């Protein structure tokens, strides 16, 4: 499940930080590189850790059992129980679909261009030129090839990769407006009819 340099999100008391896995010992510990100084210390309070790998989303509870200042690594207790959820339970389709990604910050809205590269009823993968954080939510708007427009499909980021102006995000989709969900289902039906199963 763990991979060197994979991104991991740590959460404690409504605060969260993005870190990277630098090493681990099964049943023993996980070493993570945490950029925020507030997290660089031993702490007996529980942490929630989340990460995505090979199409699955993992979550577990752990504790910070030590910190190695000479190499700047936080030592996490290896979890006893890891919960995993498949991100790919639904059929996925490869697509090149331009979208507008909208982020709301207080009373302001910020729009960024993005490109959906594959999509299912429950999630998608987006390429974008702007960095976002895991767990952030954005509203997607655009138009499917059959002409149906969508205005507010919510995209929650679960995994992030890339850098230097080229970023890739995997995430889950939710549909505040049923019309948007129907438009996606109609698009997938048409693709299956045109290209087969």
Short mmCIF file of C-alpha atoms in Angstrom, two decimals:
data_model
loop_
_atom_site.label_atom_id
_atom_site.label_comp_id
_atom_site.label_asym_id
_atom_site.label_seq_id
_atom_site.Cartn_x
_atom_site.Cartn_y
_atom_site.Cartn_z
CA UNK A 1 0.00 0.00 0.00
CA UNK A 2 2.73 2.48 0.93
CA UNK A 3 5.06 3.87 -1.72
CA UNK A 4 8.12 6.09 -1.34
CA UNK A 5 7.31 9.78 -1.82
CA UNK A 6 3.53 9.21 -1.91
CA UNK A 7 1.42 12.03 -0.51
CA UNK A 8 -0.33 11.52 2.83
CA UNK A 9 -2.70 13.90 4.61
CA UNK A 10 -2.63 14.10 8.42
CA UNK A 11 -5.57 15.50 10.37
CA UNK A 12 -5.88 16.47 14.03
CA UNK A 13 -8.50 18.63 15.77
CA UNK A 14 -9.77 20.30 12.57
CA UNK A 15 -6.24 21.01 11.34
CA UNK A 16 -4.60 19.16 8.46
CA UNK A 17 -1.25 19.04 6.73
CA UNK A 18 0.09 17.41 3.56
CA UNK A 19 3.19 15.29 3.97
CA UNK A 20 5.14 12.63 2.03
CA UNK A 21 5.97 9.07 3.00
CA UNK A 22 9.76 8.54 3.13
CA UNK A 23 9.87 5.02 4.53
CA UNK A 24 8.08 2.42 6.66
CA UNK A 25 8.37 -0.91 8.42
CA UNK A 26 5.31 -3.16 8.26
CA UNK A 27 3.85 -3.47 11.73
CA UNK A 28 6.31 -0.94 13.13
CA UNK A 29 6.35 2.66 11.90
CA UNK A 30 5.87 5.08 9.01
CA UNK A 31 8.35 7.91 8.32
CA UNK A 32 6.88 11.10 6.89
CA UNK A 33 8.36 14.42 5.81
CA UNK A 34 6.11 17.14 7.28
CA UNK A 35 6.71 20.75 6.14
CA UNK A 36 4.76 22.40 8.98
CA UNK A 37 6.83 22.92 12.15
CA UNK A 38 3.73 22.57 14.36
CA UNK A 39 3.56 18.86 13.48
CA UNK A 40 7.24 18.10 14.06
CA UNK A 41 6.99 16.62 17.54
CA UNK A 42 5.92 13.56 19.46
CA UNK A 43 2.22 13.70 20.35
CA UNK A 44 0.11 11.01 22.03
CA UNK A 45 -3.12 12.45 20.64
CA UNK A 46 -4.57 10.42 17.76
CA UNK A 47 -4.13 11.49 14.14
CA UNK A 48 -6.22 10.54 11.15
CA UNK A 49 -4.15 9.76 8.06
CA UNK A 50 -5.50 9.54 4.50
CA UNK A 51 -3.86 8.57 1.23
CA UNK A 52 -4.69 7.19 -2.21
CA UNK A 53 -2.88 4.43 -4.07
CA UNK A 54 -3.67 2.21 -7.08
CA UNK A 55 -7.27 3.29 -7.31
CA UNK A 56 -8.00 2.93 -3.60
CA UNK A 57 -8.49 5.50 -0.85
CA UNK A 58 -7.03 4.53 2.53
CA UNK A 59 -7.71 5.93 5.98
CA UNK A 60 -6.39 4.99 9.41
CA UNK A 61 -5.77 6.28 12.92
CA UNK A 62 -2.20 6.66 14.16
CA UNK A 63 -0.02 8.62 16.62
CA UNK A 64 3.20 10.63 16.29
CA UNK A 65 5.59 8.47 18.33
CA UNK A 66 8.73 10.45 17.64
CA UNK A 67 10.60 13.00 15.55
CA UNK A 68 14.11 12.81 14.09
CA UNK A 69 15.33 16.42 13.74
CA UNK A 70 18.62 15.46 12.09
CA UNK A 71 16.75 14.17 9.02
CA UNK A 72 13.52 16.11 9.55
CA UNK A 73 11.20 13.08 9.69
CA UNK A 74 8.13 12.44 11.83
CA UNK A 75 7.66 8.86 13.05
CA UNK A 76 4.09 7.58 12.96
CA UNK A 77 2.88 4.43 14.65
CA UNK A 78 2.05 1.75 12.05
CA UNK A 79 -1.75 1.37 12.00
CA UNK A 80 -3.43 -1.74 13.36
CA UNK A 81 -6.46 -1.32 11.13
CA UNK A 82 -6.58 0.31 7.69
CA UNK A 83 -9.88 1.07 5.98
CA UNK A 84 -9.81 1.08 2.19
CA UNK A 85 -12.40 2.18 -0.34
CA UNK A 86 -12.16 1.53 -4.05
CA UNK A 87 -12.24 4.64 -6.21
CA UNK A 88 -12.87 2.57 -9.30
CA UNK A 89 -15.98 0.55 -8.56
CA UNK A 90 -17.78 2.13 -11.51
CA UNK A 91 -16.99 1.90 -15.21
CA UNK A 92 -14.53 4.58 -16.33
CA UNK A 93 -14.23 6.35 -19.66
CA UNK A 94 -11.22 8.10 -21.17
CA UNK A 95 -12.15 11.59 -22.32
CA UNK A 96 -10.66 14.99 -23.09
CA UNK A 97 -13.18 17.39 -21.58
CA UNK A 98 -12.33 21.04 -20.78
CA UNK A 99 -13.87 22.25 -17.52
CA UNK A 100 -13.89 25.34 -15.35
CA UNK A 101 -12.85 24.61 -11.77
CA UNK A 102 -14.37 27.08 -9.33
CA UNK A 103 -13.12 27.58 -5.78
CA UNK A 104 -15.11 29.62 -3.29
CA UNK A 105 -13.07 31.53 -0.68
CA UNK A 106 -15.28 33.45 1.72
CA UNK A 107 -17.42 35.66 -0.53
CA UNK A 108 -15.19 35.40 -3.60
CA UNK A 109 -15.11 32.89 -6.46
CA UNK A 110 -11.98 31.96 -8.37
CA UNK A 111 -12.14 30.15 -11.73
CA UNK A 112 -9.34 27.98 -13.13
CA UNK A 113 -9.20 25.99 -16.40
CA UNK A 114 -8.86 22.22 -16.16
CA UNK A 115 -9.12 19.12 -18.32
CA UNK A 116 -10.92 15.91 -17.32
CA UNK A 117 -8.91 12.95 -18.68
CA UNK A 118 -11.08 10.10 -17.42
CA UNK A 119 -14.43 9.91 -15.68
CA UNK A 120 -16.92 7.54 -14.04
CA UNK A 121 -20.22 8.09 -12.28
CA UNK A 122 -18.38 8.51 -8.97
CA UNK A 123 -15.08 10.17 -9.79
CA UNK A 124 -12.69 11.61 -12.33
CA UNK A 125 -9.09 12.60 -13.02
CA UNK A 126 -8.27 16.21 -13.86
CA UNK A 127 -5.16 17.89 -15.27
CA UNK A 128 -4.66 21.51 -14.23
CA UNK A 129 -1.97 24.16 -14.15
CA UNK A 130 -2.66 25.20 -10.55
CA UNK A 131 -1.74 23.43 -7.29
CA UNK A 132 -4.58 22.44 -4.94
CA UNK A 133 -4.60 20.55 -1.65
CA UNK A 134 -5.99 17.09 -0.97
CA UNK A 135 -9.50 17.37 0.57
CA UNK A 136 -10.24 20.69 -1.17
CA UNK A 137 -13.59 20.91 -2.97
CA UNK A 138 -14.19 22.62 -6.29
CA UNK A 139 -17.26 23.09 -8.48
CA UNK A 140 -16.88 21.85 -12.05
CA UNK A 141 -18.75 23.37 -14.97
CA UNK A 142 -18.61 22.67 -18.69
CA UNK A 143 -20.38 20.82 -21.47
CA UNK A 144 -20.49 17.13 -22.38
CA UNK A 145 -19.93 16.18 -26.05
CA UNK A 146 -23.64 15.45 -26.55
CA UNK A 147 -24.38 19.11 -25.75
CA UNK A 148 -25.62 18.79 -22.16
CA UNK A 149 -24.18 21.49 -19.94
CA UNK A 150 -23.28 20.99 -16.28
CA UNK A 151 -22.98 23.86 -13.84
CA UNK A 152 -22.02 22.53 -10.43
CA UNK A 153 -20.61 19.02 -10.19
CA UNK A 154 -18.66 19.00 -6.92
CA UNK A 155 -15.14 17.53 -7.07
CA UNK A 156 -13.40 16.53 -3.81
CA UNK A 157 -9.66 15.99 -4.28
CA UNK A 158 -8.40 12.67 -2.93
CA UNK A 159 -4.99 12.39 -4.61
CA UNK A 160 -2.58 14.87 -6.16
CA UNK A 161 0.62 14.55 -8.17
CA UNK A 162 2.82 16.54 -10.53
CA UNK A 163 4.53 19.91 -10.23
CA UNK A 164 6.10 22.83 -12.12
CA UNK A 165 2.83 24.01 -13.61
CA UNK A 166 1.37 20.59 -14.45
CA UNK A 167 -0.75 18.91 -11.78
CA UNK A 168 -3.02 15.87 -11.78
CA UNK A 169 -5.88 15.28 -9.35
CA UNK A 170 -8.04 12.26 -8.66
CA UNK A 171 -11.24 12.73 -6.75
CA UNK A 172 -14.85 11.94 -6.01
CA UNK A 173 -17.87 13.55 -7.66
CA UNK A 174 -21.13 14.57 -6.00
CA UNK A 175 -24.14 16.12 -7.67
CA UNK A 176 -26.10 18.89 -5.88
CA UNK A 177 -28.16 19.22 -9.09
CA UNK A 178 -29.73 15.98 -10.37
CA UNK A 179 -29.68 17.40 -13.91
CA UNK A 180 -25.88 17.32 -13.86
CA UNK A 181 -25.85 13.67 -12.78
CA UNK A 182 -28.34 12.78 -15.54
CA UNK A 183 -26.13 14.54 -18.10
CA UNK A 184 -23.12 12.44 -17.05
CA UNK A 185 -25.12 9.20 -17.18
CA UNK A 186 -26.42 10.11 -20.64
CA UNK A 187 -22.87 10.80 -21.84
CA UNK A 188 -21.66 7.39 -20.61
CA UNK A 189 -24.62 5.63 -22.26
CA UNK A 190 -23.80 7.25 -25.60
CA UNK A 191 -20.15 6.26 -25.35
CA UNK A 192 -21.11 2.62 -24.70
CA UNK A 193 -23.50 2.61 -27.65
CA UNK A 194 -20.88 4.14 -29.96
CA UNK A 195 -17.87 2.09 -28.91
CA UNK A 196 -19.35 -0.97 -27.22
CA UNK A 197 -18.63 -2.35 -23.76
#
